[in-house]
Coordinates of C-alpha atoms in Angstrom, one line a residue:
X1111 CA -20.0 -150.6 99.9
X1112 CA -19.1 -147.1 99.6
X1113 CA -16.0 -145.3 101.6
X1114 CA -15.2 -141.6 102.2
X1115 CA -12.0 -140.3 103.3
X1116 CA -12.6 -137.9 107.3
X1117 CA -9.6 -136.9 108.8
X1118 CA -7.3 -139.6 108.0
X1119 CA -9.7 -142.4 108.8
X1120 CA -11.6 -144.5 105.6
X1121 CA -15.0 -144.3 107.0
X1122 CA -17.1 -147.5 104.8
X1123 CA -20.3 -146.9 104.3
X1124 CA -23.2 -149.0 102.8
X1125 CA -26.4 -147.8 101.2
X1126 CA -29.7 -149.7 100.6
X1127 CA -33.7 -148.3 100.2
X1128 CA -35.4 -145.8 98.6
X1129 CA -36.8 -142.9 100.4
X1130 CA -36.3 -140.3 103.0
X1131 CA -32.4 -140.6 104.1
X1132 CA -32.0 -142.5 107.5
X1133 CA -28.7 -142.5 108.5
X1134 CA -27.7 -145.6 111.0
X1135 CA -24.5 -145.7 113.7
X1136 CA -24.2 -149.1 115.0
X1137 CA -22.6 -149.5 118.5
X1138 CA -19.3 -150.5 120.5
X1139 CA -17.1 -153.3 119.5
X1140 CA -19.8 -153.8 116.6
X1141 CA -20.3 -153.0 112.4
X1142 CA -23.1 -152.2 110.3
X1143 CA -23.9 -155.7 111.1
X1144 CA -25.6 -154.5 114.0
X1145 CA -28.6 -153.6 111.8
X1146 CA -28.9 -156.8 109.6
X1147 CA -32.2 -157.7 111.5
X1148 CA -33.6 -154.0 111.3
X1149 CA -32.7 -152.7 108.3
X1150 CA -34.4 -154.8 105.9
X1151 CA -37.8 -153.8 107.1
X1152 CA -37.0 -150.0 107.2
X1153 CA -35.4 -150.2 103.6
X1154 CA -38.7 -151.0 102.3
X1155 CA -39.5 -147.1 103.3
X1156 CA -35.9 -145.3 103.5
X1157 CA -33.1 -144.7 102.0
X1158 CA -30.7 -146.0 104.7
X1159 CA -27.1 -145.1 104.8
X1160 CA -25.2 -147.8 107.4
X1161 CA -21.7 -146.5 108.2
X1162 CA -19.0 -147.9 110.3
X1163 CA -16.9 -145.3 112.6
X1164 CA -13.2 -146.1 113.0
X1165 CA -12.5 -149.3 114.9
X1166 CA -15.8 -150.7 113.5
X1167 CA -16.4 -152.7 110.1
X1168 CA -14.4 -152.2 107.2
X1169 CA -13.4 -148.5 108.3
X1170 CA -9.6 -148.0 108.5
X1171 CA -7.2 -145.3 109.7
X1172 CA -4.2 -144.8 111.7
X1173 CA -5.2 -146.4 114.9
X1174 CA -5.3 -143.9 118.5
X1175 CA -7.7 -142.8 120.8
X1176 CA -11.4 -142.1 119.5
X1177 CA -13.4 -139.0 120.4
X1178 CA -16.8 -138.2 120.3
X1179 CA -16.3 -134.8 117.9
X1180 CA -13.9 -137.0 115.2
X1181 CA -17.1 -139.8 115.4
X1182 CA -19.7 -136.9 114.7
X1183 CA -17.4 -136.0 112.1
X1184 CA -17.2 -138.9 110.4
X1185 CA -21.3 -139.2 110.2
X1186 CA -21.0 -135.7 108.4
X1187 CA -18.7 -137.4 106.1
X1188 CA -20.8 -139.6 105.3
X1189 CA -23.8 -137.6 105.0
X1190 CA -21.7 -135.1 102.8
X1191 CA -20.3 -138.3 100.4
X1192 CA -24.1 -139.5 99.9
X1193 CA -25.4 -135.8 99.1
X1194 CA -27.8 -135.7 102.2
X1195 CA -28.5 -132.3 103.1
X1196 CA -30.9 -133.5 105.9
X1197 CA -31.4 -136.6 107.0
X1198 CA -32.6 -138.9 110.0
X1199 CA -30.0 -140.4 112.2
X1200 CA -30.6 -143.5 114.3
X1201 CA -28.0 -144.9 117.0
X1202 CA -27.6 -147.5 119.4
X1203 CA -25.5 -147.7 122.3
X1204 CA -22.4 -145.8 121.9
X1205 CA -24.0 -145.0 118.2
X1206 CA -27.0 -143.5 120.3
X1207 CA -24.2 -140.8 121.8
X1208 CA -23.2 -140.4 118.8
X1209 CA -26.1 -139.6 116.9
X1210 CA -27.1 -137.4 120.0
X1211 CA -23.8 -135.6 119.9
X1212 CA -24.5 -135.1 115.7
X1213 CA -27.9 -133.7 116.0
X1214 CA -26.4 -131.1 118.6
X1215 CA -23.5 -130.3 116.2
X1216 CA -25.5 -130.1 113.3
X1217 CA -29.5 -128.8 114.0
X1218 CA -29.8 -127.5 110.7
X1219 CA -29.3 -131.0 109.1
X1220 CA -30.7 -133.6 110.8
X1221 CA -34.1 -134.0 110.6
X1222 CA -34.7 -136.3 113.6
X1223 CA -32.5 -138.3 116.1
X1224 CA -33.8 -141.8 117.3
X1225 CA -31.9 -142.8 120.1
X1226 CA -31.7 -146.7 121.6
X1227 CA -30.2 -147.6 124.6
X1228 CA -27.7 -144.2 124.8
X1229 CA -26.5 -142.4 127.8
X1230 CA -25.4 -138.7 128.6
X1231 CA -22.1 -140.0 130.8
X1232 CA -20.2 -142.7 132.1
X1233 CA -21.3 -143.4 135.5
X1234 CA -19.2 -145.3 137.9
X1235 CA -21.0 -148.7 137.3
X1236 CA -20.8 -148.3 133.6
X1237 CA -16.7 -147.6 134.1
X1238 CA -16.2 -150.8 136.2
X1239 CA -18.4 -152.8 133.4
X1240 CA -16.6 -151.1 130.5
X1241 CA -13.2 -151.6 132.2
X1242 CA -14.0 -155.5 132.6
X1243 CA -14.9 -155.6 129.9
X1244 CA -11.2 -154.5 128.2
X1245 CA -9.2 -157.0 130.5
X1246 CA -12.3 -159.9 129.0
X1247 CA -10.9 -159.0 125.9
X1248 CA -7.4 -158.9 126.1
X1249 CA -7.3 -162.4 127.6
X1250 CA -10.0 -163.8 125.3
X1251 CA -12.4 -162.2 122.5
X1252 CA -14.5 -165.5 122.1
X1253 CA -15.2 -165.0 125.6
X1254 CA -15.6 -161.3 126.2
X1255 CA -18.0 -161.8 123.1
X1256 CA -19.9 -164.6 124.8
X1257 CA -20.0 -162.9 128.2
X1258 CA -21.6 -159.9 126.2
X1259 CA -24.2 -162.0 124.5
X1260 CA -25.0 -163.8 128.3
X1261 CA -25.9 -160.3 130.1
X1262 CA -26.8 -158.5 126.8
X1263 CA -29.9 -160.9 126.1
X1264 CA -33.2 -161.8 128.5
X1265 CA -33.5 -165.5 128.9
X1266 CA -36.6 -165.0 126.8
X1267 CA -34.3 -164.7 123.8
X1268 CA -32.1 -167.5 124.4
X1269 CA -35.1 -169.7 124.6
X1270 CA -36.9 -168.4 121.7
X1271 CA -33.4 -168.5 119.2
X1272 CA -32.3 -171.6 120.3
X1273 CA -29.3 -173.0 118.3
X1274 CA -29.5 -170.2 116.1
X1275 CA -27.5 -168.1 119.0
X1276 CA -24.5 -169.0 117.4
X1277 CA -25.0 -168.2 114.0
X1278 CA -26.3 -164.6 115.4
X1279 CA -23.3 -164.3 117.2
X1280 CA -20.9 -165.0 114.1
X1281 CA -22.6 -163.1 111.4
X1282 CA -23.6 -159.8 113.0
X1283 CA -22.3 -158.9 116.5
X1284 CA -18.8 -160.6 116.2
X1285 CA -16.1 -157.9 118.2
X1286 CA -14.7 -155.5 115.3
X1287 CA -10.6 -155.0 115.4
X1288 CA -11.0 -151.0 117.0
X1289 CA -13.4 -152.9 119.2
X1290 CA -10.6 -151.8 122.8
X1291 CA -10.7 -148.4 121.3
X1292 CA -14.7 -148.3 121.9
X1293 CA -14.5 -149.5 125.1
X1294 CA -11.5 -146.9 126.4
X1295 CA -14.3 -144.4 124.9
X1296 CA -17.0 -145.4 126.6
X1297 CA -15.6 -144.8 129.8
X1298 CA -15.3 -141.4 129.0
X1299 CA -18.2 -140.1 127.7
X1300 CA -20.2 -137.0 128.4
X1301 CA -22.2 -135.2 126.4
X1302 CA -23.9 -132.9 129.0
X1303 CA -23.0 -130.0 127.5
X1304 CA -24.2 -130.4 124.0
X1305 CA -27.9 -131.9 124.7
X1306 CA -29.0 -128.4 124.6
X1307 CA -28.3 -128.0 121.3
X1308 CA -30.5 -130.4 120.0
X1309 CA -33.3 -129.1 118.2
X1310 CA -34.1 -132.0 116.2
X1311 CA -37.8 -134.1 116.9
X1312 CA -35.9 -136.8 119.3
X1313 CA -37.4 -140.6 120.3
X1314 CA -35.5 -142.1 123.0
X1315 CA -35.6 -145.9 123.0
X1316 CA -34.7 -147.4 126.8
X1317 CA -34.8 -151.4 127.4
X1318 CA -36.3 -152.0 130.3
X1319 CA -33.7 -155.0 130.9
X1320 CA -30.8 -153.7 130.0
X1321 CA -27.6 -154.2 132.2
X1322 CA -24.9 -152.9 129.9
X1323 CA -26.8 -149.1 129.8
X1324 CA -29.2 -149.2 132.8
X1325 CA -32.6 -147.5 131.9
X1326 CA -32.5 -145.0 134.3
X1327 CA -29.4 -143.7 131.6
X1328 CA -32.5 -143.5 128.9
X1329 CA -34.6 -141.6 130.9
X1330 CA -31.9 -139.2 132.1
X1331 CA -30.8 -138.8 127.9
X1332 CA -34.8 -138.0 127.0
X1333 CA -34.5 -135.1 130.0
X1334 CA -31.7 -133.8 128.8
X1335 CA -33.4 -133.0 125.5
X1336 CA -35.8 -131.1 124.9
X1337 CA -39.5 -132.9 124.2
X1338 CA -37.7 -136.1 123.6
X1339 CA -40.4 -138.8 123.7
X1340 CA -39.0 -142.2 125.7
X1341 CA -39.5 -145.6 124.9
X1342 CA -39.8 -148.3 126.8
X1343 CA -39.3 -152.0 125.5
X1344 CA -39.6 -155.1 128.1
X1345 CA -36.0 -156.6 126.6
X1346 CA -32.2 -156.4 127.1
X1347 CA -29.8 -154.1 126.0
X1348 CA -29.4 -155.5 122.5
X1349 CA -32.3 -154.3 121.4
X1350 CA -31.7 -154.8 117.3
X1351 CA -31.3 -158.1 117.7
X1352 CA -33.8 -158.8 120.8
X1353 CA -36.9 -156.6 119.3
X1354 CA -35.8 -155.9 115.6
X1355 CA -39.3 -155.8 114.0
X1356 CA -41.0 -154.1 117.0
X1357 CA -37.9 -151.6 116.7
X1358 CA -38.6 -151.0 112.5
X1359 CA -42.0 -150.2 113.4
X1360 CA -40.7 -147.4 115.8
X1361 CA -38.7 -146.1 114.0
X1362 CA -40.1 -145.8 110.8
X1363 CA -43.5 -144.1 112.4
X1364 CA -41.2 -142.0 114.0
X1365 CA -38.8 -140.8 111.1
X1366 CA -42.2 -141.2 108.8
X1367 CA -43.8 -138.6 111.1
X1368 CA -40.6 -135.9 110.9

């Protein structure tokens, strides 16, 4: 594990591959963890760079209210403490906005933006969900986490894992400490007004399935950009864990081809 120091926070950071940089933001409530089913697969052709924002992983700082331009900066952190003048970034869920919100900050360094089950703004639905999600939380983590598993996942993937759901829940989506200080932000988000920006070759991944970020979000995040490519995949809205080979393919045709 490596660490940098951004604005006060003590963003950790791990690095594994060889090749083109590919720089990976997990999403809410979540840690680098998020990738252990992806990442090994994607190693085998990239340099990947797996970093954990504040209120995620082994990241500390002071504690407050997160915002999407101290997250972007943190990824430049990152980027700037592993020497990656251009890079790929890849993000998922609140990691897809941020990765979205990076390449529009940054055009002249990122080198492609692959993003999986993101959204441009908080609808109402997504506030109520987001907001239920908090008061879950406060009363019981096990069960906020288990609730998010239940509508997170097809019944396709419960069946196929089996007793092995547990073990998936423990050792890579367990709820990170920041984990309320996602959530407040991602009631708040919009990004509107920076998805012009974004020069970047972008592949938007939508889940068909998904009732945490609805795919209508996905297709409205690919208009927003321009000559974004969408995705579809038939599966819920944990799509690392759900489709993780079929999503290593994806993405590393994708980042292989910019």
């Amino acid at each position: 594990m490596g660490s940098v120091s951004v604005g006060g926070a003590n963003v950790a950071y791990e690095a594994q591959g060889d090749g083109d940089p590919v720089l990976l933001v997990h999403g809410s409530a979540g840690s680098r963890g998020h990738w252990m089913f992806t990442a090994p697969a994607m190693a085998e052709r990239n340099r990947l760079v797996l970093m954990e924002y504040s209120g995620g992983g082994e990241t500390t700082d002071p504690g407050g209210p997160l915002d999407v331009d101290g997250l972007v900066d943190q990824v430049l952190g990152v980027a700037d403490a592993e020497n990656l003048d251009r890079f790929h970034v890849v993000g998922w869920s609140l990691g897809a906005v941020i990765a979205a919100a990076t390449a529009a900050r940054a055009p002249e360094r990122v080198r492609s933006a692959a993003l999986i089950c993101g959204w441009v703004e908080s609808d109402a639905y997504m506030r109520f969900a987001f907001d239920l999600w908090l008061r879950l939380m406060a009363e019981s983590p096990e069960l906020f986490s288990r609730y998010l598993f239940q509508i997170g996942f097809t019944p396709e993937w419960f069946a196929a894992t089996g007793e092995d759901v547990e073990a998936v829940l423990e050792a890579g989506a367990g709820i990170s400490t920041g984990a309320a200080r996602h959530l407040e932000l991602d009631m708040r988000i919009d990004i509107s007004d920076r998805l012009a920006a974004v020069t970047a070759p972008t592949l938007v991944i939508g889940a068909l399935r998904d009732l945490v970020v609805p795919f209508e979000h996905s297709k409205v995040l690919a208009q927003s950009i321009a000559e974004a490519e969408l995705v579809e995949l038939d599966c819920g809205h944990f799509v690392p864990f759900e489709k993780p080979a079929e999503l290593a393919v994806l993405l590393s045709e994708f980042v292989g081809g910019h």
